[in-house]
CSV table of C-alpha atoms and ligand atoms in Angstrom, one decimal:
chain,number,residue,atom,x,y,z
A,100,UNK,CA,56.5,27.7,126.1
A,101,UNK,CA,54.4,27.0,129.0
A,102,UNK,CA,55.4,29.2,131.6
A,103,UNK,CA,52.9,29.9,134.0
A,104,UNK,CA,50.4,26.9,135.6
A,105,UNK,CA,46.7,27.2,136.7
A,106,UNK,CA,46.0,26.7,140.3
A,107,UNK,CA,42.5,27.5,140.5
A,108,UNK,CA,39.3,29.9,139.5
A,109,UNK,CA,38.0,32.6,141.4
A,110,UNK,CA,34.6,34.3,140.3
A,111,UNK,CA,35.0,32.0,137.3
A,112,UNK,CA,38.3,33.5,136.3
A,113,UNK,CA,41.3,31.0,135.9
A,114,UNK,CA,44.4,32.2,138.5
A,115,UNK,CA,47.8,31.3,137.2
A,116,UNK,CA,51.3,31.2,138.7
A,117,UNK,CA,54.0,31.9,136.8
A,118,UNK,CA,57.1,30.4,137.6
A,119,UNK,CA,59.2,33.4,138.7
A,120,UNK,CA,55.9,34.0,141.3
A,121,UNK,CA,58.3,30.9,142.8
A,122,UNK,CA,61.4,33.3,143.9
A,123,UNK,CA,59.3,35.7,145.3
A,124,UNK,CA,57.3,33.5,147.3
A,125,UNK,CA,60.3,32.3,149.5
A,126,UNK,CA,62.3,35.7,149.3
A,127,UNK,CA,59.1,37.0,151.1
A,128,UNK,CA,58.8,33.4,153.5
A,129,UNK,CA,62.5,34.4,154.1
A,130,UNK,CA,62.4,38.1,154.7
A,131,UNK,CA,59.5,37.8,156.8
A,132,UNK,CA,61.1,35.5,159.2
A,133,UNK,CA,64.4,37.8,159.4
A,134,UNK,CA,63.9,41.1,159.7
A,135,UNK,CA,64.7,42.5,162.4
A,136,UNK,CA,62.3,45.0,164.5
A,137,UNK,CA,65.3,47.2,164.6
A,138,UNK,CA,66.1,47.6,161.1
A,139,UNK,CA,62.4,49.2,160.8
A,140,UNK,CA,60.6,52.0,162.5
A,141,UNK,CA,57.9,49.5,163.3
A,142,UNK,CA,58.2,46.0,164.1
A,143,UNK,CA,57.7,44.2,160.2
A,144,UNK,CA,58.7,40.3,160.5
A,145,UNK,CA,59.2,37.9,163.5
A,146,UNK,CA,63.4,38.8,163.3
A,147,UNK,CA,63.9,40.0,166.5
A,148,UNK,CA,61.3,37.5,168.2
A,149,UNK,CA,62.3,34.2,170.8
A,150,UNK,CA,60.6,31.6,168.3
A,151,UNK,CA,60.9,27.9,167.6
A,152,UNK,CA,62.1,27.7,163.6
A,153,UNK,CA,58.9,25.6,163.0
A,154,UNK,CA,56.4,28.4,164.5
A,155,UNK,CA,59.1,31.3,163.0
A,156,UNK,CA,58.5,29.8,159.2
A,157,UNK,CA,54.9,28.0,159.5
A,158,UNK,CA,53.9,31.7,160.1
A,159,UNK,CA,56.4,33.0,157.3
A,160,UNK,CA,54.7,30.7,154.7
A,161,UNK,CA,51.1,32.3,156.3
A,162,UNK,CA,52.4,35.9,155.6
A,163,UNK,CA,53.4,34.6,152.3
A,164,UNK,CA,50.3,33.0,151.4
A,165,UNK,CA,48.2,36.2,153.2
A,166,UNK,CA,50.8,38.1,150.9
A,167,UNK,CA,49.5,36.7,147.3
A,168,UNK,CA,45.5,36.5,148.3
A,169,UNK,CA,45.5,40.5,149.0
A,170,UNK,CA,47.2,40.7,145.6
A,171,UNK,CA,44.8,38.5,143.9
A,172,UNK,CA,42.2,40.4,145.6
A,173,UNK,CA,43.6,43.8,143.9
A,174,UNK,CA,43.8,42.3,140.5
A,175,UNK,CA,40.0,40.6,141.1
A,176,UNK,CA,38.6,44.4,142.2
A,177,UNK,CA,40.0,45.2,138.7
A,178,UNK,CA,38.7,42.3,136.9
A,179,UNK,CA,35.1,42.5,138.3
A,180,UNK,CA,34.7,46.1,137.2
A,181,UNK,CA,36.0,45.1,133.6
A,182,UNK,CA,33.6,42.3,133.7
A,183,UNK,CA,30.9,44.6,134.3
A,184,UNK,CA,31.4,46.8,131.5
A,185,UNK,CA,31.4,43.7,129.7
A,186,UNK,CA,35.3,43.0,129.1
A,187,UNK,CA,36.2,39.5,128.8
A,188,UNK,CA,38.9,38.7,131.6
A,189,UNK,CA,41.8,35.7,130.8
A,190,UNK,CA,43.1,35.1,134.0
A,191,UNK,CA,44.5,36.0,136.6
A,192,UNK,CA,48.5,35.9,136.5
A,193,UNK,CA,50.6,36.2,139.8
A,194,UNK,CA,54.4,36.9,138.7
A,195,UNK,CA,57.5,38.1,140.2
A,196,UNK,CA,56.1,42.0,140.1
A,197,UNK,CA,53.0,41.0,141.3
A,198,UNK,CA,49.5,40.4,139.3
A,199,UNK,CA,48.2,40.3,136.3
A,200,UNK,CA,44.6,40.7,134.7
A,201,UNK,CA,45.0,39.4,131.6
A,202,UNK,CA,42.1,41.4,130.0
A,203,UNK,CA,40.6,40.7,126.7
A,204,UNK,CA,39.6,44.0,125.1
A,205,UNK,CA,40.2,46.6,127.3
A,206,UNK,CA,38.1,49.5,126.7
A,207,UNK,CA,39.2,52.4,124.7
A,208,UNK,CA,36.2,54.2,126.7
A,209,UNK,CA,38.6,56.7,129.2
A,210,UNK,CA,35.1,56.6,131.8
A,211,UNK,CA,35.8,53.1,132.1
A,212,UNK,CA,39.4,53.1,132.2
A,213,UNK,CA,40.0,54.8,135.2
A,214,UNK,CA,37.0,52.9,136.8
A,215,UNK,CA,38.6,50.0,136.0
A,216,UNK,CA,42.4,51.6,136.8
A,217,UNK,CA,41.0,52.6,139.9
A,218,UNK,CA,39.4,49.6,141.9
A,219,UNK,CA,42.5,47.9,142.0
A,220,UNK,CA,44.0,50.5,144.3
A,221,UNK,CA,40.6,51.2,145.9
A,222,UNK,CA,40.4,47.5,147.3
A,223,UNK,CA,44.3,47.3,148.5
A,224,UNK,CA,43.5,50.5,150.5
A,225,UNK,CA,40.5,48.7,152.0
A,226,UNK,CA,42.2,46.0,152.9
A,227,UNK,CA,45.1,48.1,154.5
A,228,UNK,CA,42.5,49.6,156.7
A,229,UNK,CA,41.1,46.7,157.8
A,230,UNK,CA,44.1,45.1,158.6
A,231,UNK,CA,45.3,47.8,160.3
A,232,UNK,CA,42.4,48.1,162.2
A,233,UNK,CA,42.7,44.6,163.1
A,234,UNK,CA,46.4,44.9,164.0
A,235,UNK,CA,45.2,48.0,166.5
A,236,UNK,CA,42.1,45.6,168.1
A,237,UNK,CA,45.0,42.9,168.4
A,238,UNK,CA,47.4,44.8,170.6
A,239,UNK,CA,44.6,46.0,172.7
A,240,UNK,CA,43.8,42.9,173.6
A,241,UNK,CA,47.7,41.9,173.5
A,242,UNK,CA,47.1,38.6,171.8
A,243,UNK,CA,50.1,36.6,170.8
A,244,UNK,CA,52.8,38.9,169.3
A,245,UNK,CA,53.2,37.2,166.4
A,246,UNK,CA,49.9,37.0,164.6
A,247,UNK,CA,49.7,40.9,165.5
A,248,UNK,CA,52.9,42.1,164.0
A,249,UNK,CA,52.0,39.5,160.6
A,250,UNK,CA,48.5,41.3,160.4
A,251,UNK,CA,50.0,44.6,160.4
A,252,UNK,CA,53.1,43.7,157.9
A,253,UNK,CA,50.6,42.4,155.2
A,254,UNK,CA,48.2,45.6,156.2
A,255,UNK,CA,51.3,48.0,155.5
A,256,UNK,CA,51.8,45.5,152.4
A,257,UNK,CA,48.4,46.7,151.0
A,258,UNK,CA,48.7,50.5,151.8
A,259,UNK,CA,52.2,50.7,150.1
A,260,UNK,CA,50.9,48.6,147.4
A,261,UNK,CA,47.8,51.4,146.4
A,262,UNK,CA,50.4,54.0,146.7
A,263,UNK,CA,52.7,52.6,144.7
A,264,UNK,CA,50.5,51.7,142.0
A,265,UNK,CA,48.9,54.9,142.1
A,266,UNK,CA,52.5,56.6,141.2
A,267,UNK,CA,51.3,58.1,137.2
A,268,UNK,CA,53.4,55.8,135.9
A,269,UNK,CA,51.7,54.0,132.8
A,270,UNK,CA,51.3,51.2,132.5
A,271,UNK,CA,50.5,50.7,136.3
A,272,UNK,CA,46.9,52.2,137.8
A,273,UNK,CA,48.3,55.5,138.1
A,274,UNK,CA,49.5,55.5,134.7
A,275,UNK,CA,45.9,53.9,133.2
A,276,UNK,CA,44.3,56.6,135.4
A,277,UNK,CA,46.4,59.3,133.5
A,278,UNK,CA,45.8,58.2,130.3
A,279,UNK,CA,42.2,58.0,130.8
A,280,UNK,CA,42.3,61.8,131.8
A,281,UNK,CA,44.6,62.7,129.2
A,282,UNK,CA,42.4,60.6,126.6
A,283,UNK,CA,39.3,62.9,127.4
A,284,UNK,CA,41.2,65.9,126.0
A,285,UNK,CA,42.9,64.1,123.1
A,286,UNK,CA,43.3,61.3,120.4
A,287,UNK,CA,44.0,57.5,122.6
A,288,UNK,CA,47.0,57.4,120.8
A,289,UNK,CA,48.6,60.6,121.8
A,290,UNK,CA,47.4,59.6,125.5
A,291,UNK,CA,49.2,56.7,125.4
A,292,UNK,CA,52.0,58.0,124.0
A,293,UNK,CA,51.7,60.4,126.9
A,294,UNK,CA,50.6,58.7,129.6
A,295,UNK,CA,54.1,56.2,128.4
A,296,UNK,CA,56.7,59.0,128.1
A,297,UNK,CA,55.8,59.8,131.8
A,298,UNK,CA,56.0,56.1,132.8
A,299,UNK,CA,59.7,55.8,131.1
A,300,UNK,CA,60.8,59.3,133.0
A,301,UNK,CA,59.5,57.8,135.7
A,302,UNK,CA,60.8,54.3,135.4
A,303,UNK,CA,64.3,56.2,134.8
A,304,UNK,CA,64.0,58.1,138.0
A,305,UNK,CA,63.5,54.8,140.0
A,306,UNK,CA,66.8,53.4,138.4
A,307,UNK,CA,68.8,56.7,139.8
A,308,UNK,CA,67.1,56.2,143.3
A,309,UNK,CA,67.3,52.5,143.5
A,310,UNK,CA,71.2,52.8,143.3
A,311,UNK,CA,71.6,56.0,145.3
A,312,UNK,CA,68.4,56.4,148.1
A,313,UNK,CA,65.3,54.7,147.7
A,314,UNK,CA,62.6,56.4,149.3
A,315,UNK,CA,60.5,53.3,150.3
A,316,UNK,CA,63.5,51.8,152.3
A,317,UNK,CA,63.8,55.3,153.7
A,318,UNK,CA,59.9,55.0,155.0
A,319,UNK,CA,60.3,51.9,156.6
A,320,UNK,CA,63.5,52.0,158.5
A,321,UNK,CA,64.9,55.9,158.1
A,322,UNK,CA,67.7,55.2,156.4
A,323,UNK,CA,68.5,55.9,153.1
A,324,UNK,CA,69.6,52.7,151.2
A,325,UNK,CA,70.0,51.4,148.1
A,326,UNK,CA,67.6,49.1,146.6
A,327,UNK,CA,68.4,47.2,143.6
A,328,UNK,CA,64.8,45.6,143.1
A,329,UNK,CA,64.4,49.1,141.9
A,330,UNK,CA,66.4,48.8,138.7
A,331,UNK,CA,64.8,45.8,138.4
A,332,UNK,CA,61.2,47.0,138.1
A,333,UNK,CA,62.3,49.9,136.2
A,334,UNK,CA,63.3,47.7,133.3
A,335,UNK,CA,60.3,45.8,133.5
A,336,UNK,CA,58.2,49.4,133.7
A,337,UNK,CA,60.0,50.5,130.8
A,338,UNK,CA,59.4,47.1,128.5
A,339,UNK,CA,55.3,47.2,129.2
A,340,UNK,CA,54.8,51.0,128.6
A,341,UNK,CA,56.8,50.6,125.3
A,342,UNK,CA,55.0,47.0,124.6
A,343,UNK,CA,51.4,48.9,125.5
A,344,UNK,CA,52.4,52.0,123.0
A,345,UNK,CA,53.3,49.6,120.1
A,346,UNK,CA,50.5,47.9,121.0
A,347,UNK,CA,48.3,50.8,121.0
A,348,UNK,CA,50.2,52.5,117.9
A,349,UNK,CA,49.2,49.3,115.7
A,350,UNK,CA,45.7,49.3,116.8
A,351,UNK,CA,44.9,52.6,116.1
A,352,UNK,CA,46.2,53.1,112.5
A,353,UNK,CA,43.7,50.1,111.7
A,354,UNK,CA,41.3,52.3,112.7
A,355,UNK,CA,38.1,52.0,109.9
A,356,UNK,CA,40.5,49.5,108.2
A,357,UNK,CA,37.7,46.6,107.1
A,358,UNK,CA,39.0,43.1,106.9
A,359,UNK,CA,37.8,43.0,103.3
A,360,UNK,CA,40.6,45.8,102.8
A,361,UNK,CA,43.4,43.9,103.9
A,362,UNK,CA,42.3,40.2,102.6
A,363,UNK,CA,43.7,38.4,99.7
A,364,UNK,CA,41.5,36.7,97.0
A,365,UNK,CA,43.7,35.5,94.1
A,366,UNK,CA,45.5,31.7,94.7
A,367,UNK,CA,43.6,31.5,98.3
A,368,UNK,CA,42.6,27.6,98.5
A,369,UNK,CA,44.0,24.4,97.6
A,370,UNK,CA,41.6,21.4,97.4
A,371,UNK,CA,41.9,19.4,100.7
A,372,UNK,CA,42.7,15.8,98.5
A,373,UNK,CA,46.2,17.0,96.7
A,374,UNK,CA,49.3,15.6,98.4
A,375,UNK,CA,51.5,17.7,99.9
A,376,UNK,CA,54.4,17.5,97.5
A,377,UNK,CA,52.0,18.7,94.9
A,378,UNK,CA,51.2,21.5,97.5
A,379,UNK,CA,54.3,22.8,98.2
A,380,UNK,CA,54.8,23.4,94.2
A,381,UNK,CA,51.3,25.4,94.3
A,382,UNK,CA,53.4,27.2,97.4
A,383,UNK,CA,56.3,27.8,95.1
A,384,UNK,CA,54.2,29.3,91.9
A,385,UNK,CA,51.9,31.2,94.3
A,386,UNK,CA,54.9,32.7,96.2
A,387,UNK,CA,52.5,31.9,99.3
A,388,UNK,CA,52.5,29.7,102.3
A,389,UNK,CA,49.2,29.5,103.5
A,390,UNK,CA,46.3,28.2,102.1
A,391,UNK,CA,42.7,27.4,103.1
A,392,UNK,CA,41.8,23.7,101.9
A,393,UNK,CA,38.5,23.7,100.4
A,394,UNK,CA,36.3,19.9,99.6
A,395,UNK,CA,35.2,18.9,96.4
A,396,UNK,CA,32.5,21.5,96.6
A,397,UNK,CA,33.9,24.1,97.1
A,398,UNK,CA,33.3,24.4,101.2
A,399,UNK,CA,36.0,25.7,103.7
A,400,UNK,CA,37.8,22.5,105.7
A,401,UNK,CA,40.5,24.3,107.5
A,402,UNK,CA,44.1,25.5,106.6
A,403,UNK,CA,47.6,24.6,105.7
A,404,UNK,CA,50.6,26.2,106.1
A,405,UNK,CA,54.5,25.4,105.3
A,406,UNK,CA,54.7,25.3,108.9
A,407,UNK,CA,52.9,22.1,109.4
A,408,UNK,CA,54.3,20.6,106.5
A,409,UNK,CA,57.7,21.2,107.2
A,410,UNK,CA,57.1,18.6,109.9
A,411,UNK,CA,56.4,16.1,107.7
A,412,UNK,CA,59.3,14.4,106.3
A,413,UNK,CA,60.1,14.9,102.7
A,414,UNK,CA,59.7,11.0,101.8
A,415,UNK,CA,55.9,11.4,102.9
A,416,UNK,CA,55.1,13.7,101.4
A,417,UNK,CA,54.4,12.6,98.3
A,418,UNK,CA,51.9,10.1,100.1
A,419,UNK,CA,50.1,12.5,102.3
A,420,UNK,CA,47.3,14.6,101.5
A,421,UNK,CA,46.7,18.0,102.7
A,422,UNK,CA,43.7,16.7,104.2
A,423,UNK,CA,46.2,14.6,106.7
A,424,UNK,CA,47.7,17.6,107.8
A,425,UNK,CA,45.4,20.7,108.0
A,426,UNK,CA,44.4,22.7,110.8
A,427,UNK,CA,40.5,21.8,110.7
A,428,UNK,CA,38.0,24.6,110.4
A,429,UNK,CA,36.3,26.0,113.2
A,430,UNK,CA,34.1,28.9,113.2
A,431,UNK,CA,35.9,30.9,115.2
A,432,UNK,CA,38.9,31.4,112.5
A,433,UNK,CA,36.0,33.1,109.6
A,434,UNK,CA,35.7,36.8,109.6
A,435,UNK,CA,32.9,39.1,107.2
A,436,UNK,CA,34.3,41.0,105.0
A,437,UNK,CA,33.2,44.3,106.9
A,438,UNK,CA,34.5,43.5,110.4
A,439,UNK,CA,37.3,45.3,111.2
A,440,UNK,CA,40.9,44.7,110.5
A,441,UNK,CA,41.4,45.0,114.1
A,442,UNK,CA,39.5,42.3,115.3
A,443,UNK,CA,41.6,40.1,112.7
A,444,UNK,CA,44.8,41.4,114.2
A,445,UNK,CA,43.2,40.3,117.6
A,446,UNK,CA,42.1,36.8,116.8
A,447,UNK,CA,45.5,36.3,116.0
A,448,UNK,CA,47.3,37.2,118.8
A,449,UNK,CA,44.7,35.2,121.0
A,450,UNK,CA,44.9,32.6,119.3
A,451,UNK,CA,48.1,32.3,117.8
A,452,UNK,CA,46.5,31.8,114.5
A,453,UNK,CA,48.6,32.7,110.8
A,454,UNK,CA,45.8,32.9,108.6
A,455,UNK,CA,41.8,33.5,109.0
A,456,UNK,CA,39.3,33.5,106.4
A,457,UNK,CA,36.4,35.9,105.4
A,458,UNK,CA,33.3,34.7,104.3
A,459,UNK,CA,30.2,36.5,103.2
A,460,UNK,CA,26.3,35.6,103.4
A,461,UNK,CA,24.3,33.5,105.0
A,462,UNK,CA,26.2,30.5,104.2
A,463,UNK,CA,29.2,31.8,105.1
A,464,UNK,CA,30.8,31.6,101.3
A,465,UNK,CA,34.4,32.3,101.6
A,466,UNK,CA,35.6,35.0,99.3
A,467,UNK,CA,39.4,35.4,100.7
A,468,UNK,CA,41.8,34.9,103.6
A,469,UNK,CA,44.1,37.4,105.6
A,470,UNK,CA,47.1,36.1,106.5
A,471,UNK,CA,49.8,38.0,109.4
A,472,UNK,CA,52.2,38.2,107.0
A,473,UNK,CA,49.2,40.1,104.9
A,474,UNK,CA,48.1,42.5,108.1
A,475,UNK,CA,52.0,42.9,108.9
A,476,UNK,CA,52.4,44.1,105.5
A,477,UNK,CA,49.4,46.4,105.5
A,478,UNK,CA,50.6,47.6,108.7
A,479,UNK,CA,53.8,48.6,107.2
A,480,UNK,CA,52.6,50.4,104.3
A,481,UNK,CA,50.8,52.6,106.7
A,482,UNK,CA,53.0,53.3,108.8
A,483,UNK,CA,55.0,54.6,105.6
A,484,UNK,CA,51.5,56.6,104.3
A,485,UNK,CA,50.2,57.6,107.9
A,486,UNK,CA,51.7,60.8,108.8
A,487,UNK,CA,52.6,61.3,112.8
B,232,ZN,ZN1,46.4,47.3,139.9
């Protein structure tokens, strides 16, 4: 399911909103335009200001906008490092919690980790500065309330924003930065595993203070409150650092597993001219549902599976060839035998692909496939051989 649309590129990175990023836009349009200079220690938001509801909201949805472009520019400070240690970078996700780099291959390297980890944080303290600095030139010149009090609630925005992300709490910067440290000393895996503990103690102490005294309402308005968007991003805390410890866990018992270990060779192909009635009984003696379809010659065409015939109703298919149906070949779905497992497992959460195939020589002869179900399996009988 599509749920997040592109709205742009920015150093030739696509940005995305996703659609939750929707909420959160108006909650802060909203906020902004209500609070009250009393309920804070400084004046944040136009509450307590004699404005027209035009200028009170036109400069609400400003804030909002401001809002988003110093949070891109935090996820872009990390994105540009990355990119010059050579990581690929997706895009850009904004979402309810805030932004996303959507990284392909982040380094395993710790001395580029907490580079990387780090300029996110770096540039939202920048900004902070510079806003703040701003908001102090402003009153000094008392321009128009307003636009002063906006500049320093977005530089405030920023300065809480590095702090918060720099709480050791994997996987936000902090928690990246830890790991990195921790990862110089021992095995990635245990890091992570480390570096994720600490994130769910941590994401557990923000549910216990988000329903008793949260400690960022308290630095805002001295009071002690409760804060239920707390909760909130404790759960979602405590989802990514397990997600990124799976993750992580998977990844490293493939470690100096070859893709040539994990392939299968025996009743790999069909030939791309059978229908697919007389396909689904190869399925049925094979006991396998995916297949690379192979011409006359012997040369790789593309791939079938039971998914895509299942589409095709039962009447047709004794008139359809495979050849109708198949997922055509393209390059980047052929392996060698010696790459690693890894790199199989990747290409196939990228690209949400079932089955690859590995070829060999310079004219690319294919000599298996690997299938998910075939890496899942692996996977599992390692995790029963691998000791902890
Ligand atoms: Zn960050």
């Amino acid at each position: 399911m599509q749920t997040s649309i592109q709205v742009g590129k920015f150093f030739g990175i696509p940005i995305r909103l996703h659609f939750t990023f929707l909420f959160i836009f108006f909650a802060i349009i909203f906020t902004f335009a209500s609070w009250e200079p009393a309920q804070t220690r400084i004046p944040l938001g136009l509450g307590g200001l004699e404005l027209s509801p035009l200028v009170r909201y036109s400069l609400s949805f400003i804030a909002a906008i401001l809002f988003f472009f110093t949070l891109l520019l935090h996820e872009l400070a990390h994105s540009i490092v990355a990119m010059r240690f050579g990581t690929k970078i997706h895009s850009i996700t904004l979402f309810f919690f805030g932004g996303l780099a959507m990284m392909e291959d982040i380094p395993r390297n710790p001395a580029k980790e907490w580079r990387i980890a780090i300029a996110g944080p770096l540039m939202s303290l920048a900004l902070g500065g510079l806003l703040l600095s701003v908001y102090m030139a402003l009153r000094t010149l008392s321009i128009y309330r307003p636009i002063a009090i906006l500049v320093m609630t977005i530089g405030i925005f920023n300065v809480m924003l590095a702090a918060f992300n720099l709480l050791p709490a994997f996987p936000m910067d902090g928690g990246r930065i830890l790991r990195a440290l921790l990862a110089s000393r021992m095995s990635f895996l245990k890091a992570t595993r480390r570096a994720a503990l600490i994130g769910k103690i941590f994401a557990f102490i923000l549910v216990i203070l988000g329903f008793t005294r949260d400690p960022f309402s308290f630095i805002l308005t001295g009071r002690w409150e409760m804060n239920f968007w707390l909760p909130l991003l404790a759960i979602f805390l405590f989802m990514a650092a397990a997600e990124e410890e799976r993750a992580t866990a998977t990844f490293a018992l493939l470690d100096g597993v070859k893709v040539r270990n994990v392939m299968r060779t025996e009743g790999t192909t069909v030939p791309e001219n059978i229908t697919l009635t007389e396909l689904v009984n190869a399925m049925l003696v094979n006991k396998t549902t995916e297949y690379a379809v192979v011409d006359a010659n012997g040369n790789l065409r593309g791939f079938i599976t039971l998914e895509s015939v299942k589409k095709i109703p039962i009447l047709q298919r004794d008139v359809m060839r495979v050849s109708d149906v198949m997922i055509q070949y393209d390059p980047v779905d052929a392996l060698p035998g010696d790459a690693p497992a890894s790199e199989a497992l990747k290409r196939m959460l990228r690209d949400r692909k079932g089955i690859l195939a590995v070829i060999e020589g310079a004219g690319g002869e294919l000599i298996g496939i690997v299938t998910r179900k075939d890496l899942s399996f692996y996977l599992e009988m390692l995790r029963g051989s691998t000791p902890e």
